[in-house]
Structure formats: structure tokens, C-alpha cells
Amino acid sequence: MIVRRTMFGRPLRGVAFDVAVSALVALVSLTAAVNQPGGWAATLVGVAMAVALLFRRTHPGAVTVAVAALALVQVVARWGPLVYDVAVLITLYSVVKYGRRLRDGVLAGGVAAVGVLLAAAQTPGVVQWWVTALWYGLVTGAVWLVALNVRTRRLYVLSLEERATTLEREREAESRAAVAEERTRIARELHDVVAHSMAVMIVQADGARFMLDRDPEQARTAVKVVADTGRQALEEMRRLVGVLRDAGPTGAGDSAVPAEPEHRRLTLVDLADLLARFRDAGLSIRHTVTGDAPALPPGLELTVYRVVQEALTNALKHAGVGAHVDLALAYTADAVVVRAADDGRGRPVVSPAPSGGHGLLGMRERVTVYDGSLTAGPRTGGGWQLEARLPLPSGPATEVIAA
């Protein structure tokens, strides 16, 4: 950690340098008080210029006006150029370098040019006045150009620092947005795991309790489904909790985005296992696939899987065990369409499974990520139907994770 000492809200080194410059100009004025034209009156003018130099960084425009007014007093008194007039060059340098607008430096340069002519006219010597004016002009112009170069470099460095600060803020904002998006994805995945799995387990547990005395074999089958579903849910929960555990604080310069889970994501290959679990849970499912399945982005595959999972879970919860479900997966030239319809004629469960109230909303949000559409509602002949249409990517598949 770098500790910068300050005085009056300014860096201590800058204050010390300005005090040294001001003291040097005042010392020169006091030293030449006896021999210089104007005597102590001229010395007071030089000391006033030295005091004004203390504020050359914070108020360069005001200091320039003050020094120019004091130099005008010197010209009117016809004292000629004196040693402490170096304060004029220091002021010119300061207003060009530290002025808010370059226009102030240009105006100060014009005033300095007039001062050069007046100083040359009052300088005693054997050469012609224009030669002296040329010399003064070269010195003054060199000071102005050096100040302009330093100003340009200073503003360039400030712009780089500001750009770096802006990029840092943008990077932090993007990191926070990525973290929020990942948390949203995990929350929705948790809903899918908990709500769907628990719904199946509750329905099967109630059925096992109801059939325990009447049909022990069917009750054992229901208990097995509960155990298998619980294991599957536990495995997915471990995967998601692992993501949260890996999303701890990172080192400096590292992104705060949670790491992706090491386990593979669910794909359409896993639909067979999903359908098998729901068949074991008591649904009668007819699964048809039409069209050639193209290579889908992982996020789109996960969305199709979750839509099918939600549709079957709703059928089991509301239509009941023994209901028949027609599940169709159609691949067209520009979209993949999921249709699920149940007859609503399953065996009523002992007690209805609780609903989280976010199933259809979650499906709609998933589908919306891919500019798709979702329709769901009761069928005319009884039961429930659902259709989700997901447009296929027009270009190369990109990694988009629907959550």
C-alpha cells in the first residue's frame, strides 16, 4: 500500500517545490533591493510575485492575472527588466500546463508577447531593440512550447488512467452481472431438481402407503422409485452445491464468476433415463421423434430436457398415476418442437403433491431465452397439453446456458 503525504489537500512534494520556487524569487528580489532600479518598491513587487507563485498549480489563471498586473506596474514605472521577472516565465509555464483550457495559455502567451516588446524597449544596451526583443521572444516561446508539451503528456497520462479506471469498473460490473446470472441459473436448476424430484417422490410415497396392504408388490415398486428418484436428485444437488462451493473469493485479477460444474450437463441422450423413471413412477408414455436431430448448443439441449421433465412432472402430479402421455419431439428445418399431452385419467393420489407455483413460469423463461414460444392449457377431451417451439440457431452454435 502506497501512503501519499498531503498538505492542504495537495501532495507534499508539490507544496514543498512551490514553496522553494517562491522563496527563491523572493530571495532574489530582496538581494537586489539596493542596486536594482526602483529600490525597495521594486522589491515589494518581486515579493508579491513570489507570493502569487504559491498558488500557481491550483489557480493558474488568477496567478497569471496577478503577475501580469505587477509586471505592468514595473513597465509603467520604467524600471526595465529585473532579475525577479523570471516569475513571469514561471507563471506562463504554469498557466499553459495546469490551466483547465488551453485558451488561457494562448491568451497568456499573447500577453507575454506584448510584455516582450515593452521589456525590449526599456532594456538599455548597445544592440538594437529588435535584437533584444528577438532574444526575449525566443526564451519566452521556448518556455511556452515546453509547457505545451508537458501539458499534452500530462493530459495523455490522465486519459490513460481514466480509461484504466473505467475498464476496471466495467470489468467489475460484468463480473457482478455474471455472478447474478449464474446464481439465477443455479436457483432455477434447484427448482427443477427439488420440485420435480420431490413431486415424484411424494406421489409414489403416497401410493405406496395406500397400496401397502392391498398390493405389497406394487408398494415395493413405488418405494424403489422413491429411492431411485432421491438418488438422482441428490446427485444433481451435489453438482449444484459444488458450483456454489467453488464460487468462493478469488485472487486479485481473477474473475469472480463461479466455475462451471465438472459433471457433464444433461442432454437429450438422457431423455431415455428420464422417461424410464417416469414410467416406473406409473405414467404410460408414448414417445415419438420426427425429423433428423441436428447438433444443438448445450444450453438448448438442456432447455428441451427441462421442458420435457416439467411436462411429465405436471402430468404425474395432476393427471395421476396411470395417466397416458403422448410425448412428441419434432425437428424441423428451423426449430425443435416439444409436444406433451395427457388424458387426465390417471388414478388420483392420496393427497395432492404441493406445487411450487413456478413450473410453467420457469419453462416460459427458459424458452424465451431462445426466442421461442410456449403454449399450455386443458384439452377439449380432458387432460392437459403443452407445446414448446424453440428456433434453431441460424449460425454456428454458441454456448448459451438457459436457466
Short mmCIF file of C-alpha atoms in Angstrom, two decimals:
data_model
loop_
_atom_site.label_atom_id
_atom_site.label_comp_id
_atom_site.label_asym_id
_atom_site.label_seq_id
_atom_site.Cartn_x
_atom_site.Cartn_y
_atom_site.Cartn_z
CA MET A 1 0.00 0.00 0.00
CA ILE A 2 1.38 3.39 -1.04
CA VAL A 3 0.90 6.20 1.50
CA ARG A 4 0.97 9.66 -0.05
CA ARG A 5 1.53 12.57 2.29
CA THR A 6 -0.51 15.65 1.60
CA MET A 7 -0.72 19.23 2.81
CA PHE A 8 -3.73 21.49 2.16
CA GLY A 9 -5.17 18.66 0.06
CA ARG A 10 -2.13 18.65 -2.25
CA PRO A 11 0.85 16.28 -2.48
CA LEU A 12 3.54 17.27 -0.04
CA ARG A 13 6.27 17.19 -2.68
CA GLY A 14 4.38 19.65 -4.89
CA VAL A 15 3.78 22.03 -1.99
CA ALA A 16 7.44 21.87 -0.98
CA PHE A 17 8.57 22.57 -4.55
CA ASP A 18 6.26 25.57 -4.94
CA VAL A 19 7.42 26.99 -1.61
CA ALA A 20 11.03 26.59 -2.72
CA VAL A 21 10.38 28.36 -6.04
CA SER A 22 8.53 31.19 -4.32
CA ALA A 23 11.25 31.57 -1.70
CA LEU A 24 13.93 31.70 -4.42
CA VAL A 25 12.14 34.50 -6.29
CA ALA A 26 11.60 36.44 -3.04
CA LEU A 27 15.26 35.98 -2.07
CA VAL A 28 16.41 37.29 -5.45
CA SER A 29 14.15 40.34 -5.04
CA LEU A 30 15.45 41.08 -1.53
CA THR A 31 19.08 40.57 -2.52
CA ALA A 32 18.86 43.09 -5.37
CA ALA A 33 16.85 45.63 -3.38
CA VAL A 34 19.72 48.12 -3.01
CA ASN A 35 21.16 48.03 -6.51
CA GLN A 36 18.12 47.43 -8.75
CA PRO A 37 16.07 50.29 -10.28
CA GLY A 38 13.08 51.17 -8.13
CA GLY A 39 14.80 50.10 -4.93
CA TRP A 40 12.53 48.72 -2.23
CA ALA A 41 9.39 49.49 -4.24
CA ALA A 42 10.57 47.15 -6.98
CA THR A 43 11.49 44.61 -4.31
CA LEU A 44 7.91 44.68 -2.97
CA VAL A 45 6.66 43.97 -6.48
CA GLY A 46 9.04 41.00 -6.71
CA VAL A 47 7.96 39.67 -3.31
CA ALA A 48 4.30 39.97 -4.34
CA MET A 49 5.07 37.94 -7.46
CA ALA A 50 6.78 35.33 -5.27
CA VAL A 51 3.72 35.04 -3.02
CA ALA A 52 1.45 34.66 -6.03
CA LEU A 53 3.57 31.73 -7.26
CA LEU A 54 2.48 29.69 -4.24
CA PHE A 55 -0.91 29.22 -5.94
CA ARG A 56 0.30 28.61 -9.48
CA ARG A 57 -0.96 24.99 -9.57
CA THR A 58 -4.40 25.45 -8.03
CA HIS A 59 -5.29 28.85 -9.52
CA PRO A 60 -3.09 29.31 -12.60
CA GLY A 61 -5.43 31.83 -14.27
CA ALA A 62 -5.69 34.10 -11.23
CA VAL A 63 -1.92 33.94 -10.65
CA THR A 64 -1.33 34.90 -14.28
CA VAL A 65 -3.57 37.96 -13.94
CA ALA A 66 -1.86 39.00 -10.69
CA VAL A 67 1.69 38.61 -12.05
CA ALA A 68 0.75 40.38 -15.30
CA ALA A 69 -0.66 43.32 -13.29
CA LEU A 70 2.53 43.51 -11.20
CA ALA A 71 4.67 43.36 -14.36
CA LEU A 72 2.57 46.22 -15.80
CA VAL A 73 3.39 48.29 -12.69
CA GLN A 74 7.05 47.60 -13.39
CA VAL A 75 6.68 48.74 -17.01
CA VAL A 76 4.78 51.89 -16.07
CA ALA A 77 7.44 52.76 -13.50
CA ARG A 78 10.06 52.24 -16.23
CA TRP A 79 12.27 50.05 -14.06
CA GLY A 80 13.14 47.85 -17.01
CA PRO A 81 13.54 44.06 -16.85
CA LEU A 82 14.70 42.86 -13.43
CA VAL A 83 16.02 39.54 -12.14
CA TYR A 84 12.80 38.51 -10.41
CA ASP A 85 10.99 38.72 -13.77
CA VAL A 86 11.73 35.01 -14.01
CA ALA A 87 8.41 34.79 -12.13
CA VAL A 88 6.71 35.83 -15.39
CA LEU A 89 8.18 32.82 -17.18
CA ILE A 90 7.23 30.51 -14.30
CA THR A 91 3.66 31.86 -14.41
CA LEU A 92 3.49 31.40 -18.19
CA TYR A 93 4.66 27.80 -17.82
CA SER A 94 2.10 27.15 -15.07
CA VAL A 95 -0.94 28.53 -16.86
CA VAL A 96 -0.16 26.53 -20.00
CA LYS A 97 0.43 23.31 -18.07
CA TYR A 98 -2.24 23.48 -15.36
CA GLY A 99 -4.91 25.68 -16.95
CA ARG A 100 -8.29 24.00 -17.45
CA ARG A 101 -8.40 25.25 -21.02
CA LEU A 102 -5.57 25.75 -23.46
CA ARG A 103 -7.20 29.01 -24.41
CA ASP A 104 -5.94 30.51 -21.14
CA GLY A 105 -2.39 29.55 -22.10
CA VAL A 106 -2.80 31.08 -25.56
CA LEU A 107 -4.07 34.36 -24.06
CA ALA A 108 -1.18 34.33 -21.60
CA GLY A 109 1.22 33.83 -24.50
CA GLY A 110 -0.24 36.84 -26.30
CA VAL A 111 0.14 39.00 -23.17
CA ALA A 112 3.71 37.72 -22.79
CA ALA A 113 4.46 38.71 -26.40
CA VAL A 114 3.35 42.27 -25.66
CA GLY A 115 5.45 42.22 -22.50
CA VAL A 116 8.47 41.09 -24.53
CA LEU A 117 8.19 44.14 -26.79
CA LEU A 118 7.79 46.52 -23.84
CA ALA A 119 10.69 44.91 -21.96
CA ALA A 120 12.92 45.09 -25.04
CA ALA A 121 12.10 48.78 -25.49
CA GLN A 122 13.16 49.50 -21.87
CA THR A 123 16.32 47.39 -21.92
CA PRO A 124 19.45 49.52 -22.15
CA GLY A 125 22.16 48.15 -24.44
CA VAL A 126 24.33 48.70 -27.45
CA VAL A 127 22.31 46.45 -29.79
CA GLN A 128 19.12 47.46 -31.49
CA TRP A 129 15.90 46.87 -29.55
CA TRP A 130 14.52 44.31 -32.01
CA VAL A 131 17.53 42.05 -31.38
CA THR A 132 16.76 42.14 -27.67
CA ALA A 133 13.08 41.53 -28.43
CA LEU A 134 14.04 38.52 -30.56
CA TRP A 135 16.10 37.09 -27.71
CA TYR A 136 13.34 37.63 -25.16
CA GLY A 137 10.82 36.17 -27.61
CA LEU A 138 12.89 33.03 -28.17
CA VAL A 139 13.21 32.42 -24.44
CA THR A 140 9.51 33.06 -23.81
CA GLY A 141 8.45 30.95 -26.79
CA ALA A 142 10.68 28.07 -25.66
CA VAL A 143 9.09 28.16 -22.20
CA TRP A 144 5.59 28.18 -23.73
CA LEU A 145 6.34 25.23 -26.05
CA VAL A 146 7.91 23.18 -23.24
CA ALA A 147 4.83 23.82 -21.11
CA LEU A 148 2.57 22.80 -24.00
CA ASN A 149 4.48 19.55 -24.45
CA VAL A 150 4.30 18.78 -20.72
CA ARG A 151 0.57 19.60 -20.70
CA THR A 152 -0.09 17.28 -23.63
CA ARG A 153 1.77 14.44 -21.96
CA ARG A 154 0.05 15.12 -18.64
CA LEU A 155 -3.41 15.02 -20.21
CA TYR A 156 -2.49 11.85 -22.08
CA VAL A 157 -1.43 10.13 -18.86
CA LEU A 158 -4.62 11.30 -17.14
CA SER A 159 -6.71 9.94 -20.01
CA LEU A 160 -4.95 6.58 -19.75
CA GLU A 161 -5.59 6.47 -16.01
CA GLU A 162 -9.23 7.38 -16.50
CA ARG A 163 -9.60 4.75 -19.22
CA ALA A 164 -8.00 2.14 -16.99
CA THR A 165 -10.34 3.09 -14.14
CA THR A 166 -13.35 2.89 -16.47
CA LEU A 167 -12.29 -0.51 -17.78
CA GLU A 168 -11.83 -1.73 -14.21
CA ARG A 169 -15.32 -0.58 -13.28
CA GLU A 170 -16.75 -2.22 -16.38
CA ARG A 171 -14.92 -5.45 -15.61
CA GLU A 172 -16.27 -5.45 -12.06
CA ALA A 173 -19.79 -4.71 -13.33
CA GLU A 174 -19.55 -7.56 -15.85
CA SER A 175 -18.29 -9.88 -13.12
CA ARG A 176 -21.19 -8.93 -10.85
CA ALA A 177 -23.66 -9.45 -13.71
CA ALA A 178 -22.12 -12.84 -14.49
CA VAL A 179 -22.36 -13.85 -10.84
CA ALA A 180 -26.01 -12.75 -10.70
CA GLU A 181 -26.78 -14.66 -13.90
CA GLU A 182 -25.07 -17.77 -12.57
CA ARG A 183 -26.97 -17.55 -9.30
CA THR A 184 -30.22 -17.26 -11.25
CA ARG A 185 -29.30 -20.32 -13.29
CA ILE A 186 -28.49 -22.29 -10.15
CA ALA A 187 -31.75 -21.19 -8.49
CA ARG A 188 -33.76 -22.43 -11.46
CA GLU A 189 -31.80 -25.65 -11.63
CA LEU A 190 -32.52 -26.14 -7.92
CA HIS A 191 -36.22 -25.69 -8.65
CA ASP A 192 -36.05 -28.31 -11.37
CA VAL A 193 -34.21 -30.77 -9.15
CA VAL A 194 -36.18 -30.22 -5.96
CA ALA A 195 -39.69 -29.56 -7.30
CA HIS A 196 -39.69 -32.28 -9.95
CA SER A 197 -37.98 -34.96 -7.90
CA MET A 198 -39.91 -34.24 -4.73
CA ALA A 199 -43.19 -34.28 -6.65
CA VAL A 200 -42.44 -37.75 -7.98
CA MET A 201 -41.30 -38.96 -4.55
CA ILE A 202 -44.40 -37.61 -2.79
CA VAL A 203 -46.77 -39.18 -5.32
CA GLN A 204 -45.00 -42.54 -5.09
CA ALA A 205 -44.76 -42.44 -1.28
CA ASP A 206 -48.49 -41.73 -1.00
CA GLY A 207 -49.21 -44.53 -3.45
CA ALA A 208 -47.00 -46.96 -1.53
CA ARG A 209 -48.80 -46.10 1.70
CA PHE A 210 -52.16 -46.61 0.03
CA MET A 211 -51.18 -49.94 -1.59
CA LEU A 212 -49.09 -51.31 1.29
CA ASP A 213 -51.79 -53.73 2.47
CA ARG A 214 -53.65 -54.23 -0.81
CA ASP A 215 -50.72 -54.86 -3.17
CA PRO A 216 -47.34 -55.15 -1.38
CA GLU A 217 -45.50 -55.81 -4.66
CA GLN A 218 -46.72 -52.57 -6.21
CA ALA A 219 -45.90 -50.76 -2.96
CA ARG A 220 -42.34 -52.08 -3.10
CA THR A 221 -42.07 -50.87 -6.69
CA ALA A 222 -43.23 -47.39 -5.64
CA VAL A 223 -40.72 -47.31 -2.80
CA LYS A 224 -37.97 -48.28 -5.25
CA VAL A 225 -38.98 -45.38 -7.50
CA VAL A 226 -38.79 -43.06 -4.48
CA ALA A 227 -35.27 -44.29 -3.69
CA ASP A 228 -34.06 -44.01 -7.30
CA THR A 229 -35.54 -40.55 -7.71
CA GLY A 230 -33.98 -39.44 -4.43
CA ARG A 231 -30.56 -40.69 -5.51
CA GLN A 232 -30.84 -38.87 -8.82
CA ALA A 233 -31.92 -35.66 -7.07
CA LEU A 234 -29.09 -35.99 -4.55
CA GLU A 235 -26.54 -36.36 -7.33
CA GLU A 236 -27.79 -33.21 -9.07
CA MET A 237 -27.90 -31.36 -5.76
CA ARG A 238 -24.28 -32.29 -5.13
CA ARG A 239 -23.37 -30.96 -8.54
CA LEU A 240 -25.06 -27.62 -7.90
CA VAL A 241 -23.69 -27.31 -4.38
CA GLY A 242 -20.26 -27.98 -5.81
CA VAL A 243 -20.71 -24.98 -8.09
CA LEU A 244 -21.57 -22.80 -5.09
CA ARG A 245 -18.62 -24.15 -3.11
CA ASP A 246 -16.24 -23.37 -5.99
CA ALA A 247 -17.57 -19.79 -6.23
CA GLY A 248 -15.60 -18.53 -3.24
CA PRO A 249 -13.41 -15.43 -3.19
CA THR A 250 -10.78 -15.38 -5.87
CA GLY A 251 -7.38 -13.82 -6.01
CA ALA A 252 -6.64 -10.38 -7.30
CA GLY A 253 -7.17 -10.08 -11.01
CA ASP A 254 -9.30 -13.23 -11.23
CA SER A 255 -12.90 -13.10 -12.27
CA ALA A 256 -15.47 -13.67 -9.57
CA VAL A 257 -17.61 -15.80 -11.92
CA PRO A 258 -18.45 -19.19 -10.40
CA ALA A 259 -16.77 -22.11 -12.09
CA GLU A 260 -18.84 -24.42 -14.25
CA PRO A 261 -19.62 -27.80 -12.69
CA GLU A 262 -17.24 -30.56 -13.57
CA HIS A 263 -20.08 -33.02 -14.26
CA ARG A 264 -21.49 -33.00 -17.76
CA ARG A 265 -24.73 -31.20 -18.44
CA LEU A 266 -27.94 -33.03 -19.12
CA THR A 267 -28.51 -33.64 -22.83
CA LEU A 268 -31.17 -35.27 -24.98
CA VAL A 269 -29.31 -38.57 -24.62
CA ASP A 270 -30.51 -38.57 -21.01
CA LEU A 271 -34.17 -38.45 -22.08
CA ALA A 272 -34.31 -42.24 -22.14
CA ASP A 273 -33.40 -42.44 -18.45
CA LEU A 274 -35.86 -39.64 -17.64
CA LEU A 275 -38.70 -41.42 -19.42
CA ALA A 276 -37.79 -44.68 -17.70
CA ARG A 277 -38.05 -43.05 -14.29
CA PHE A 278 -41.48 -41.62 -15.06
CA ARG A 279 -42.66 -44.95 -16.45
CA ASP A 280 -41.52 -46.57 -13.22
CA ALA A 281 -43.45 -43.86 -11.38
CA GLY A 282 -46.65 -45.01 -13.09
CA LEU A 283 -47.04 -42.92 -16.26
CA SER A 284 -47.80 -44.56 -19.57
CA ILE A 285 -45.66 -42.65 -22.07
CA ARG A 286 -45.63 -42.92 -25.84
CA HIS A 287 -42.54 -41.18 -27.15
CA THR A 288 -42.15 -40.30 -30.83
CA VAL A 289 -39.38 -38.45 -32.64
CA THR A 290 -39.77 -37.00 -36.14
CA GLY A 291 -37.11 -35.41 -38.27
CA ASP A 292 -33.33 -35.58 -38.09
CA ALA A 293 -31.87 -34.20 -34.88
CA PRO A 294 -29.22 -31.56 -35.62
CA ALA A 295 -26.31 -30.69 -33.36
CA LEU A 296 -27.80 -28.38 -30.72
CA PRO A 297 -25.98 -26.00 -28.39
CA PRO A 298 -25.68 -27.45 -24.87
CA GLY A 299 -27.95 -24.77 -23.44
CA LEU A 300 -30.70 -25.54 -25.96
CA GLU A 301 -30.45 -29.26 -25.23
CA LEU A 302 -30.78 -28.55 -21.51
CA THR A 303 -33.86 -26.42 -22.18
CA VAL A 304 -35.54 -29.21 -24.18
CA TYR A 305 -34.72 -31.69 -21.40
CA ARG A 306 -36.16 -29.43 -18.69
CA VAL A 307 -39.35 -28.75 -20.71
CA VAL A 308 -39.94 -32.49 -21.08
CA GLN A 309 -39.20 -33.03 -17.38
CA GLU A 310 -41.63 -30.31 -16.33
CA ALA A 311 -44.37 -31.60 -18.65
CA LEU A 312 -44.10 -35.16 -17.30
CA THR A 313 -43.94 -33.94 -13.70
CA ASN A 314 -47.12 -31.93 -14.17
CA ALA A 315 -48.83 -34.94 -15.73
CA LEU A 316 -47.86 -37.14 -12.78
CA LYS A 317 -48.94 -34.54 -10.20
CA HIS A 318 -52.26 -33.57 -11.75
CA ALA A 319 -53.34 -36.43 -14.04
CA GLY A 320 -52.17 -39.06 -11.52
CA VAL A 321 -50.53 -42.46 -11.66
CA GLY A 322 -51.63 -44.50 -14.67
CA ALA A 323 -52.26 -41.49 -16.91
CA HIS A 324 -51.28 -41.79 -20.57
CA VAL A 325 -48.94 -39.17 -22.04
CA ASP A 326 -48.17 -38.60 -25.71
CA LEU A 327 -44.71 -37.04 -25.93
CA ALA A 328 -43.58 -35.90 -29.38
CA LEU A 329 -40.23 -34.37 -30.28
CA ALA A 330 -40.19 -32.90 -33.77
CA TYR A 331 -37.18 -31.47 -35.60
CA THR A 332 -37.93 -29.11 -38.49
CA ALA A 333 -35.66 -27.05 -40.67
CA ASP A 334 -35.76 -24.07 -38.35
CA ALA A 335 -36.98 -25.26 -34.94
CA VAL A 336 -37.34 -28.08 -32.46
CA VAL A 337 -40.88 -28.61 -31.15
CA VAL A 338 -41.84 -30.40 -27.95
CA ARG A 339 -45.47 -31.56 -27.55
CA ALA A 340 -46.81 -33.31 -24.48
CA ALA A 341 -50.46 -34.23 -23.89
CA ASP A 342 -52.01 -36.37 -21.18
CA ASP A 343 -55.52 -37.85 -20.99
CA GLY A 344 -56.07 -36.83 -17.36
CA ARG A 345 -57.35 -40.32 -16.49
CA GLY A 346 -54.78 -41.48 -14.01
CA ARG A 347 -55.51 -42.80 -10.55
CA PRO A 348 -55.99 -39.92 -8.10
CA VAL A 349 -53.25 -39.71 -5.50
CA VAL A 350 -53.98 -39.95 -1.78
CA SER A 351 -53.02 -36.30 -1.26
CA PRO A 352 -52.05 -33.84 -3.99
CA ALA A 353 -48.37 -33.01 -4.29
CA PRO A 354 -47.55 -29.44 -3.32
CA SER A 355 -46.77 -27.11 -6.18
CA GLY A 356 -44.03 -24.54 -6.13
CA GLY A 357 -46.05 -22.37 -8.49
CA HIS A 358 -43.07 -21.65 -10.78
CA GLY A 359 -43.10 -24.63 -13.17
CA LEU A 360 -44.78 -23.04 -16.18
CA LEU A 361 -43.14 -19.71 -15.44
CA GLY A 362 -39.71 -21.34 -15.36
CA MET A 363 -40.38 -23.16 -18.63
CA ARG A 364 -41.56 -19.95 -20.27
CA GLU A 365 -38.41 -18.13 -19.16
CA ARG A 366 -36.21 -20.92 -20.47
CA VAL A 367 -37.96 -20.90 -23.84
CA THR A 368 -37.86 -17.10 -24.05
CA VAL A 369 -34.07 -17.17 -23.77
CA TYR A 370 -34.02 -18.78 -27.24
CA ASP A 371 -36.79 -16.57 -28.67
CA GLY A 372 -39.17 -19.50 -28.51
CA SER A 373 -42.85 -19.80 -27.65
CA LEU A 374 -44.76 -21.89 -25.11
CA THR A 375 -48.46 -22.69 -25.01
CA ALA A 376 -50.18 -24.80 -22.35
CA GLY A 377 -53.75 -25.44 -21.37
CA PRO A 378 -56.53 -28.01 -20.93
CA ARG A 379 -57.56 -30.31 -23.77
CA THR A 380 -61.09 -30.46 -25.12
CA GLY A 381 -61.50 -34.15 -24.34
CA GLY A 382 -59.90 -33.90 -20.92
CA GLY A 383 -56.37 -33.75 -19.71
CA TRP A 384 -53.67 -31.18 -20.38
CA GLN A 385 -51.47 -30.33 -23.34
CA LEU A 386 -48.27 -28.35 -23.77
CA GLU A 387 -46.28 -27.24 -26.81
CA ALA A 388 -42.89 -25.52 -26.82
CA ARG A 389 -41.29 -24.26 -30.01
CA LEU A 390 -37.58 -23.42 -29.92
CA PRO A 391 -35.98 -21.84 -33.01
CA LEU A 392 -32.71 -23.42 -34.11
CA PRO A 393 -29.61 -21.16 -34.23
CA SER A 394 -29.08 -19.73 -37.70
CA GLY A 395 -25.28 -19.61 -37.36
CA PRO A 396 -22.65 -21.69 -35.61
CA ALA A 397 -23.84 -22.96 -32.24
CA THR A 398 -22.72 -20.87 -29.36
CA GLU A 399 -22.57 -21.80 -25.69
CA VAL A 400 -25.74 -20.29 -24.25
CA ILE A 401 -26.94 -21.73 -20.97
CA ALA A 402 -30.67 -21.38 -20.42
CA ALA A 403 -31.52 -21.09 -16.78
#
